[in-house]
Tab-separated table of N, CA and C in Angstrom:
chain	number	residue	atom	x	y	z
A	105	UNK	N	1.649	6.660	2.605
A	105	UNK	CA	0.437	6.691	1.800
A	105	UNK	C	0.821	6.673	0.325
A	106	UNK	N	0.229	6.222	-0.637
A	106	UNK	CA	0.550	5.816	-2.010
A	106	UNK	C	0.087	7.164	-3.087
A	107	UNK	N	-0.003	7.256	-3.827
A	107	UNK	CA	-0.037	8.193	-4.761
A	107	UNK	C	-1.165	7.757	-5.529
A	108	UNK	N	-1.899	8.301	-6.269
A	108	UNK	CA	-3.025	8.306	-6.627
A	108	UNK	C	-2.942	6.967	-8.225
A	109	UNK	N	-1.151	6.789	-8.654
A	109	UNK	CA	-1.300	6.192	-9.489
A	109	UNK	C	-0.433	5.128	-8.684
A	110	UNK	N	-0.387	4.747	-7.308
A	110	UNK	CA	0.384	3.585	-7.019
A	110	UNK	C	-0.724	2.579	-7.078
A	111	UNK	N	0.091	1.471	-6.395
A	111	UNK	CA	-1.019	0.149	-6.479
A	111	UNK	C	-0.374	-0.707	-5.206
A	112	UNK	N	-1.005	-1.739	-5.126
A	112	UNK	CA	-0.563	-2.326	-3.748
A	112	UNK	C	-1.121	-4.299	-4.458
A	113	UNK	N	-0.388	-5.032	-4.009
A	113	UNK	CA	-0.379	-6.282	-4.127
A	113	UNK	C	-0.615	-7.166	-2.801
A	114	UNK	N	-1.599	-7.579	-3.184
A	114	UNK	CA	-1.820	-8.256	-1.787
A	114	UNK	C	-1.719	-9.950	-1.708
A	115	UNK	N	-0.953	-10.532	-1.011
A	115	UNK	CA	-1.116	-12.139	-1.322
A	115	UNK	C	-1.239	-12.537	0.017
A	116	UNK	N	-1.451	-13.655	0.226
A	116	UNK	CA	-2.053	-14.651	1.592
A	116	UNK	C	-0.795	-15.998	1.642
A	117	UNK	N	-0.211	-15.459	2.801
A	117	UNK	CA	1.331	-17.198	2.672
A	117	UNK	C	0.711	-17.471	3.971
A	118	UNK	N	1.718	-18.842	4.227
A	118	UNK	CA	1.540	-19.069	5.230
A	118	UNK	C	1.400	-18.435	6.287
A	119	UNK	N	1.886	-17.452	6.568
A	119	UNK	CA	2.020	-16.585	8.210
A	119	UNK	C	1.190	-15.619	7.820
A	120	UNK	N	0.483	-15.607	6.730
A	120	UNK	CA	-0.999	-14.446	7.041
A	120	UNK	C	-0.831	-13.347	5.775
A	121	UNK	N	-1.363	-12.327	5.347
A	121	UNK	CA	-1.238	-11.625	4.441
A	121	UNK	C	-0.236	-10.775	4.374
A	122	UNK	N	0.571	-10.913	2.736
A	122	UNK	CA	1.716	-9.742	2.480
A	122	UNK	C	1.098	-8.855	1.917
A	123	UNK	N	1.578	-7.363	1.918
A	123	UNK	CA	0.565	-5.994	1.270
A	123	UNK	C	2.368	-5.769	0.319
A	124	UNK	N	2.054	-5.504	-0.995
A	124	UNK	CA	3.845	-5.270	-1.417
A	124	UNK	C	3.294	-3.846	-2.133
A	125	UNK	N	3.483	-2.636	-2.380
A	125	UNK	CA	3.572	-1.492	-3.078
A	125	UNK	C	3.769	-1.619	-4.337
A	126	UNK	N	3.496	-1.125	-5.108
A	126	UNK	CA	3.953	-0.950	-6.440
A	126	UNK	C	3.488	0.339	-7.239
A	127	UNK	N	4.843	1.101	-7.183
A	127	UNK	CA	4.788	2.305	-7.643
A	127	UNK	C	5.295	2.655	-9.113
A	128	UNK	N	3.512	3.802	-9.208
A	128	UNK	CA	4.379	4.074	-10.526
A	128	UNK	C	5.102	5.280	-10.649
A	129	UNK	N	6.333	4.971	-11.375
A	129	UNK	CA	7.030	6.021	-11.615
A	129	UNK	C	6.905	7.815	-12.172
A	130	UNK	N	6.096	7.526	-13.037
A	130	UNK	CA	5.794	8.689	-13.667
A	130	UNK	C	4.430	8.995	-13.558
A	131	UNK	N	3.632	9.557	-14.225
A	131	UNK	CA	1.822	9.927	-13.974
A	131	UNK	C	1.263	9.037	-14.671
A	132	UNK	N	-0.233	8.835	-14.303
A	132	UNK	CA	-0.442	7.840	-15.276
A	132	UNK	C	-0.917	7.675	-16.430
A	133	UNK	N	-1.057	8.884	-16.979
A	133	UNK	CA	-1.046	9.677	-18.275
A	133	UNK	C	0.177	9.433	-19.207
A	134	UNK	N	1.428	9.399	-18.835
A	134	UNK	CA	2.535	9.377	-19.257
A	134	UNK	C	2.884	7.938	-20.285
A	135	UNK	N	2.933	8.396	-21.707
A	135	UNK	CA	2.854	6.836	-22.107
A	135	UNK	C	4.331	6.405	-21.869
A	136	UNK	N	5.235	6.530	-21.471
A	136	UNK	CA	6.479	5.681	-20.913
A	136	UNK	C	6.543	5.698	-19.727
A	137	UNK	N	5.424	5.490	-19.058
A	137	UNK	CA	5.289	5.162	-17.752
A	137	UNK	C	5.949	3.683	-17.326
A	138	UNK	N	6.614	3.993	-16.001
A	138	UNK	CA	6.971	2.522	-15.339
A	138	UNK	C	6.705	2.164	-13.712
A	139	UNK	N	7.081	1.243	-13.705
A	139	UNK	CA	6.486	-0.224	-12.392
A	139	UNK	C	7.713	-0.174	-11.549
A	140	UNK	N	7.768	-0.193	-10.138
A	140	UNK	CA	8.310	-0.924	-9.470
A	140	UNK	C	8.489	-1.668	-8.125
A	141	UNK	N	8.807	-2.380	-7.662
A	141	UNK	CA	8.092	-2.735	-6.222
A	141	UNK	C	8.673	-2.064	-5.378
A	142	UNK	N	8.547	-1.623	-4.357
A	142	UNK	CA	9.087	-1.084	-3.152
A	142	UNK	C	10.183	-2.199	-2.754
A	143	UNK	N	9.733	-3.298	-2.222
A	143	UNK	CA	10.845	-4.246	-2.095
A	143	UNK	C	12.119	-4.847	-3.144
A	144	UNK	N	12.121	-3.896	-4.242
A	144	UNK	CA	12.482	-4.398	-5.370
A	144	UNK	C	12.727	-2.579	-6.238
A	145	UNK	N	13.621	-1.890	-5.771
A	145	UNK	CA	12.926	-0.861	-6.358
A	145	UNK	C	14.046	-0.819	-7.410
A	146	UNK	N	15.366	-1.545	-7.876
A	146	UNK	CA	15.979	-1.194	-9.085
A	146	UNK	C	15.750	-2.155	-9.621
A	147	UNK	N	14.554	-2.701	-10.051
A	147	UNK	CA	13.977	-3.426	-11.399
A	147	UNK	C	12.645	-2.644	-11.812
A	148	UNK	N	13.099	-2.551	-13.311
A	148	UNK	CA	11.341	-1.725	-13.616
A	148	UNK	C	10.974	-2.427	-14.489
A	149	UNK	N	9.449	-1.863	-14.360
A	149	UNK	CA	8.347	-3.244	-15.396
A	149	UNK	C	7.847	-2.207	-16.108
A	150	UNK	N	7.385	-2.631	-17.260
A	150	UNK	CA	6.226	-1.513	-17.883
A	150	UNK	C	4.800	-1.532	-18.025
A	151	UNK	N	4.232	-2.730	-16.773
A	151	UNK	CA	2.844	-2.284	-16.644
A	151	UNK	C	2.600	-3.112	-14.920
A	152	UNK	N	1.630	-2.971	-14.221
A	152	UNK	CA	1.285	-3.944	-13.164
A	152	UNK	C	1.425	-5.258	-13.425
A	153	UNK	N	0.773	-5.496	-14.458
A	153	UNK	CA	1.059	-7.142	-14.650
A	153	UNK	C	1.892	-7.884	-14.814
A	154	UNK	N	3.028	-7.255	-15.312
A	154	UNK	CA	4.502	-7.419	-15.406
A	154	UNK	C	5.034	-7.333	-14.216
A	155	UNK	N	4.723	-6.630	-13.209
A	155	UNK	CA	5.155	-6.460	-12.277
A	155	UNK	C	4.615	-7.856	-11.008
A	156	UNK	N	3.159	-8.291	-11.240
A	156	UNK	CA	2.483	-9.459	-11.169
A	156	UNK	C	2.960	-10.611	-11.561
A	157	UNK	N	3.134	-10.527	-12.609
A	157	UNK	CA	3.811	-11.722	-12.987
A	157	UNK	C	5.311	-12.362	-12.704
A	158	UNK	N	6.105	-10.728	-12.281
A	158	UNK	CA	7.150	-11.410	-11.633
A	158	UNK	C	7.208	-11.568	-10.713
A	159	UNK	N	6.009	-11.045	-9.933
A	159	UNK	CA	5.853	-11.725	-8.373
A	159	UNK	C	5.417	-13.322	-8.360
A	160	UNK	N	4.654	-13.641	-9.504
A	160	UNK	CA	4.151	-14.904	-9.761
A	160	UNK	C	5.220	-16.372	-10.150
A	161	UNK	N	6.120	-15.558	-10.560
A	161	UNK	CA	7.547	-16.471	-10.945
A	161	UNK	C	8.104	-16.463	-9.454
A	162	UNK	N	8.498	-15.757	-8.672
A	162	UNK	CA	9.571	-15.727	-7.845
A	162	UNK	C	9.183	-15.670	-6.364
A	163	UNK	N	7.727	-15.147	-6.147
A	163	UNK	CA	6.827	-14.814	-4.994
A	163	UNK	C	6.790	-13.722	-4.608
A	164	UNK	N	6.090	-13.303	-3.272
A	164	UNK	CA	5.861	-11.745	-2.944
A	164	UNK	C	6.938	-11.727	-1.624
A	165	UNK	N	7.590	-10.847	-1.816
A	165	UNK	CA	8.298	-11.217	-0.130
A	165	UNK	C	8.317	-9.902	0.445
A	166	UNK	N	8.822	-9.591	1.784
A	166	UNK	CA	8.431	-8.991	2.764
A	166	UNK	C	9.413	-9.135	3.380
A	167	UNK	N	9.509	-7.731	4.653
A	167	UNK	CA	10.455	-7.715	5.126
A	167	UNK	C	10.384	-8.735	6.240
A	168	UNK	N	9.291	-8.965	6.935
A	168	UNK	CA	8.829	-9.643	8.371
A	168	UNK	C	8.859	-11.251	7.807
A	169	UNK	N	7.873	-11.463	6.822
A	169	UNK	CA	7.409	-13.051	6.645
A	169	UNK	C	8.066	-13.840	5.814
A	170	UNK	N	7.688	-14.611	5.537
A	170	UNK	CA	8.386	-16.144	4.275
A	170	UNK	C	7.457	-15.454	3.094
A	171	UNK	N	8.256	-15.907	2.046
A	171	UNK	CA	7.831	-15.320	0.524
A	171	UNK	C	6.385	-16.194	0.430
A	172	UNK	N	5.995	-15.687	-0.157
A	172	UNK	CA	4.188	-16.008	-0.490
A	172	UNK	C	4.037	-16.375	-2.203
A	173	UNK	N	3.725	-17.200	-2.321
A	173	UNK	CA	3.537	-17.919	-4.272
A	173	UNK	C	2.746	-17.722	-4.230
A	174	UNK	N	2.322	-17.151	-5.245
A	174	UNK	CA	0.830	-16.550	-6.181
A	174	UNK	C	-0.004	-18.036	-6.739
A	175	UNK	N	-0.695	-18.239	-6.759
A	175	UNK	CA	-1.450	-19.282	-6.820
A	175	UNK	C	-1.983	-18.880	-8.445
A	176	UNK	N	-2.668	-17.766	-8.270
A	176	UNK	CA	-3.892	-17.452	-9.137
A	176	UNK	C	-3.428	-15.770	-9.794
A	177	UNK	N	-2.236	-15.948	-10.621
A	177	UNK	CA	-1.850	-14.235	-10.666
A	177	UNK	C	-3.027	-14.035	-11.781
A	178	UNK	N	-2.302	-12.627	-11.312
A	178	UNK	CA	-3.319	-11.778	-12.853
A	178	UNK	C	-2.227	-12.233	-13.954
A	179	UNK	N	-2.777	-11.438	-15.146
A	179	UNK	CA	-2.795	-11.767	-16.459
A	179	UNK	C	-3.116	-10.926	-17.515
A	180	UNK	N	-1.856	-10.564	-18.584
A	180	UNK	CA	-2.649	-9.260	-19.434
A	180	UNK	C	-3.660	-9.407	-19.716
A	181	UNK	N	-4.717	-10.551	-19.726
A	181	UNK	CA	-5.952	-10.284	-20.476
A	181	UNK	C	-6.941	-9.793	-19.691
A	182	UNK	N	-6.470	-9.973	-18.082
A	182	UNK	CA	-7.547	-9.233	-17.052
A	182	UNK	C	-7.376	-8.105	-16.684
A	183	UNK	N	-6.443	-7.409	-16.659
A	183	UNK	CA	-6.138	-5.996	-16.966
A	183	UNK	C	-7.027	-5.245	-17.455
């Protein structure tokens, strides 16, 4: 179960929907708060979208399925 300041990424690949975690490190109060994926946990980002966006460069992957390309990522301005 996730923490009240995690987040979860959801994308659609071929073999059906990936769910990827993305936890934040510290509270979310904390202004040096950081990002990281569960599948990915020694790279840190310093916001979701960063963390979005490098799913958007490289895809979402998973332990079970084929990596999934973001079609339509977010974007700091939708934040």
């Amino acid at each position: 179960m996730a923490s009240h300041a995690d987040y979860f990424l959801a994308a659609r690949g071929e073999n059906g929907f990936l769910h990827v975690r993305i936890c934040c490190n510290t509270g979310l109060d904390d202004p040096n708060k950081d990002f990281t994926l569960v599948t990915l946990p020694e790279r840190r980002f310093e916001s979701v979208a960063a963390v979005v966006n490098h799913c958007a460069n490289i895809g979402v992957y998973s332990r079970h399925l084929p990596p999934a390309i973001l079609k339509y990522p977010l974007n700091e301005e939708s934040v």
